[in-house]
Each structure stands twice: as structure tokens, then as C-alpha cells.
mmCIF file of C-alpha atoms in Angstrom:
data_model
loop_
_atom_site.group_PDB
_atom_site.id
_atom_site.type_symbol
_atom_site.label_atom_id
_atom_site.label_comp_id
_atom_site.label_asym_id
_atom_site.label_seq_id
_atom_site.Cartn_x
_atom_site.Cartn_y
_atom_site.Cartn_z
ATOM 1 C CA UNK T 90 -44.199 5.163 155.834
ATOM 2 C CA UNK T 91 -46.739 7.908 156.035
ATOM 3 C CA UNK T 92 -44.566 10.460 154.099
ATOM 4 C CA UNK T 93 -43.966 7.747 151.403
ATOM 5 C CA UNK T 94 -47.687 7.199 151.006
ATOM 6 C CA UNK T 95 -48.389 11.005 150.906
ATOM 7 C CA UNK T 96 -45.645 11.499 148.336
ATOM 8 C CA UNK T 97 -47.021 8.678 146.206
ATOM 9 C CA UNK T 98 -50.513 10.135 146.446
ATOM 10 C CA UNK T 99 -49.363 13.633 145.424
ATOM 11 C CA UNK T 100 -47.431 12.123 142.471
ATOM 12 C CA UNK T 101 -50.387 10.027 141.392
ATOM 13 C CA UNK T 102 -52.707 13.138 141.610
ATOM 14 C CA UNK T 103 -50.232 15.255 139.683
ATOM 15 C CA UNK T 104 -49.943 12.685 136.932
ATOM 16 C CA UNK T 105 -53.647 12.515 136.653
ATOM 17 C CA UNK T 106 -53.915 16.261 136.348
ATOM 18 C CA UNK T 107 -51.301 16.377 133.548
ATOM 19 C CA UNK T 108 -52.755 13.383 131.638
ATOM 20 C CA UNK T 109 -56.273 15.214 131.654
ATOM 21 C CA UNK T 110 -54.469 18.304 130.183
ATOM 22 C CA UNK T 111 -52.827 16.220 127.660
ATOM 23 C CA UNK T 112 -56.231 14.964 126.479
ATOM 24 C CA UNK T 113 -57.380 18.438 125.713
ATOM 25 C CA UNK T 114 -57.651 18.917 121.912
ATOM 26 C CA UNK T 115 -55.788 21.721 120.246
ATOM 27 C CA UNK T 116 -57.353 23.860 117.528
ATOM 28 C CA UNK T 117 -54.801 22.572 115.004
ATOM 29 C CA UNK T 118 -55.741 18.972 115.886
ATOM 30 C CA UNK T 119 -59.457 19.725 115.657
ATOM 31 C CA UNK T 120 -58.999 21.344 112.273
ATOM 32 C CA UNK T 121 -56.800 18.496 110.991
ATOM 33 C CA UNK T 122 -59.381 15.934 112.135
ATOM 34 C CA UNK T 123 -62.164 17.994 110.403
ATOM 35 C CA UNK T 124 -64.108 18.405 113.692
ATOM 36 C CA UNK T 125 -64.171 22.164 113.365
ATOM 37 C CA UNK T 126 -64.000 24.726 110.547
ATOM 38 C CA UNK T 127 -64.107 28.325 109.661
ATOM 39 C CA UNK T 128 -67.431 29.923 109.399
ATOM 40 C CA UNK T 129 -68.391 32.921 107.172
ATOM 41 C CA UNK T 130 -69.118 35.021 110.182
ATOM 42 C CA UNK T 131 -65.494 34.982 111.455
ATOM 43 C CA UNK T 132 -65.968 32.472 114.175
ATOM 44 C CA UNK T 133 -65.105 28.855 114.471
ATOM 45 C CA UNK T 134 -67.848 26.300 113.943
ATOM 46 C CA UNK T 135 -68.479 22.624 114.797
ATOM 47 C CA UNK T 136 -68.434 20.290 111.822
ATOM 48 C CA UNK T 137 -68.846 17.248 114.147
ATOM 49 C CA UNK T 138 -70.395 17.914 117.520
ATOM 50 C CA UNK T 139 -68.945 16.550 120.767
ATOM 51 C CA UNK T 140 -68.582 18.013 124.318
ATOM 52 C CA UNK T 141 -64.763 18.463 123.817
ATOM 53 C CA UNK T 142 -65.262 20.134 120.492
ATOM 54 C CA UNK T 143 -67.948 22.491 121.771
ATOM 55 C CA UNK T 144 -65.666 23.413 124.636
ATOM 56 C CA UNK T 145 -62.861 24.291 122.217
ATOM 57 C CA UNK T 146 -65.202 26.267 119.900
ATOM 58 C CA UNK T 147 -66.573 28.225 122.852
ATOM 59 C CA UNK T 148 -63.180 29.054 124.120
ATOM 60 C CA UNK T 149 -61.708 30.019 120.732
ATOM 61 C CA UNK T 150 -64.768 32.137 119.776
ATOM 62 C CA UNK T 151 -64.709 34.072 123.033
ATOM 63 C CA UNK T 152 -61.051 34.948 122.417
ATOM 64 C CA UNK T 153 -61.801 35.957 118.834
ATOM 65 C CA UNK T 154 -64.768 38.120 119.760
ATOM 66 C CA UNK T 155 -62.619 40.003 122.390
ATOM 67 C CA UNK T 156 -59.933 40.554 119.774
ATOM 68 C CA UNK T 157 -62.424 41.673 117.174
ATOM 69 C CA UNK T 158 -64.026 44.087 119.668
ATOM 70 C CA UNK T 159 -60.568 45.624 120.269
ATOM 71 C CA UNK T 160 -60.002 46.161 116.513
ATOM 72 C CA UNK T 161 -63.442 47.507 115.976
ATOM 73 C CA UNK T 162 -63.174 50.060 118.781
ATOM 74 C CA UNK T 163 -59.617 51.086 117.772
ATOM 75 C CA UNK T 164 -60.721 51.682 114.121
ATOM 76 C CA UNK T 165 -64.276 52.866 114.891
ATOM 77 C CA UNK T 166 -66.023 50.166 112.768
ATOM 78 C CA UNK T 167 -68.545 47.649 113.623
ATOM 79 C CA UNK T 168 -67.868 44.185 115.204
ATOM 80 C CA UNK T 169 -69.651 42.545 112.304
ATOM 81 C CA UNK T 170 -67.401 44.228 109.784
ATOM 82 C CA UNK T 171 -64.284 43.141 111.655
ATOM 83 C CA UNK T 172 -65.541 39.591 111.980
ATOM 84 C CA UNK T 173 -66.482 39.368 108.247
ATOM 85 C CA UNK T 174 -63.027 40.686 107.211
ATOM 86 C CA UNK T 175 -61.387 38.199 109.609
ATOM 87 C CA UNK T 176 -63.460 35.324 108.083
ATOM 88 C CA UNK T 177 -62.186 36.144 104.570
ATOM 89 C CA UNK T 178 -58.588 36.125 105.722
ATOM 90 C CA UNK T 179 -58.846 33.030 107.747
ATOM 91 C CA UNK T 180 -60.634 31.149 105.003
ATOM 92 C CA UNK T 181 -57.974 32.206 102.461
ATOM 93 C CA UNK T 182 -55.271 31.066 104.839
ATOM 94 C CA UNK T 183 -56.993 27.785 105.675
ATOM 95 C CA UNK T 184 -54.726 24.712 105.020
ATOM 96 C CA UNK T 185 -55.794 22.135 102.354
ATOM 97 C CA UNK T 186 -58.046 19.581 104.038
ATOM 98 C CA UNK T 187 -59.408 21.951 106.652
ATOM 99 C CA UNK T 188 -63.090 22.716 106.663
ATOM 100 C CA UNK T 189 -64.574 26.010 105.601
ATOM 101 C CA UNK T 190 -68.244 27.066 105.496
ATOM 102 C CA UNK T 191 -69.835 28.097 102.134
ATOM 103 C CA UNK T 192 -72.114 31.151 101.990
ATOM 104 C CA UNK T 193 -75.054 28.592 101.798
ATOM 105 C CA UNK T 194 -73.880 27.244 105.199
ATOM 106 C CA UNK T 195 -72.512 23.905 104.079
ATOM 107 C CA UNK T 196 -69.156 22.657 105.142
ATOM 108 C CA UNK T 197 -66.606 22.106 102.399
ATOM 109 C CA UNK T 198 -62.996 20.637 102.572
ATOM 110 C CA UNK T 199 -60.604 23.187 101.198
#
């Protein structure tokens, strides 16, 4: 009886863990929902703020910054230059309906 209870508890906790992971929003989902968009500085920005969106933006931007630093160091150019070039490419590649930031700082649906 005790082993059945323990097994049921483990299965229940495991399913809760998986379901919370399933609730995590992907970048593509956030872009499609127009919650986030590409900024002119090469980083992701929040169009509509929420704790989940903020967490996603912080995570993506940390990865982007690390990647930009690697490129900047490899080519001996500034981090800002790499980020600006990346912004241009990402905005050009943005799918229709995704949000991009104008030079004036406003959000525009592409």
C-alpha cells in the first residue's frame, strides 16, 4: 500500500513539473501573439508586459548578448556595432504580423 502511495505521489509531482514546463511560452508563440518584438538595438523588447513575457525577454537577451560579445571579440568590433547589424537582419527577416520597433521607438506590425 505504501509503495502504491509513493508511486502515485511521484507520478503526480512529475506531471505537475511537466505541466508547468508546458506553460512556458516560446519565443515564436510570444512573437505570434505580438507580446514581444524586435528592437532597433538588436535585443528583444516587450510590447505587452507580463511576468512571463519579462522572463522570456531577459532569457533571450542574455543569450543574444553572449552571442554578440563572441562575434565582437572574434572580429574586433564593438558590441554595439554587432547588435545594430543583428537588429537590421532580424527586422528584415521578421515574419508578417510580428512586431518591430521604429527608429522613433514605437511598435509597428510588420
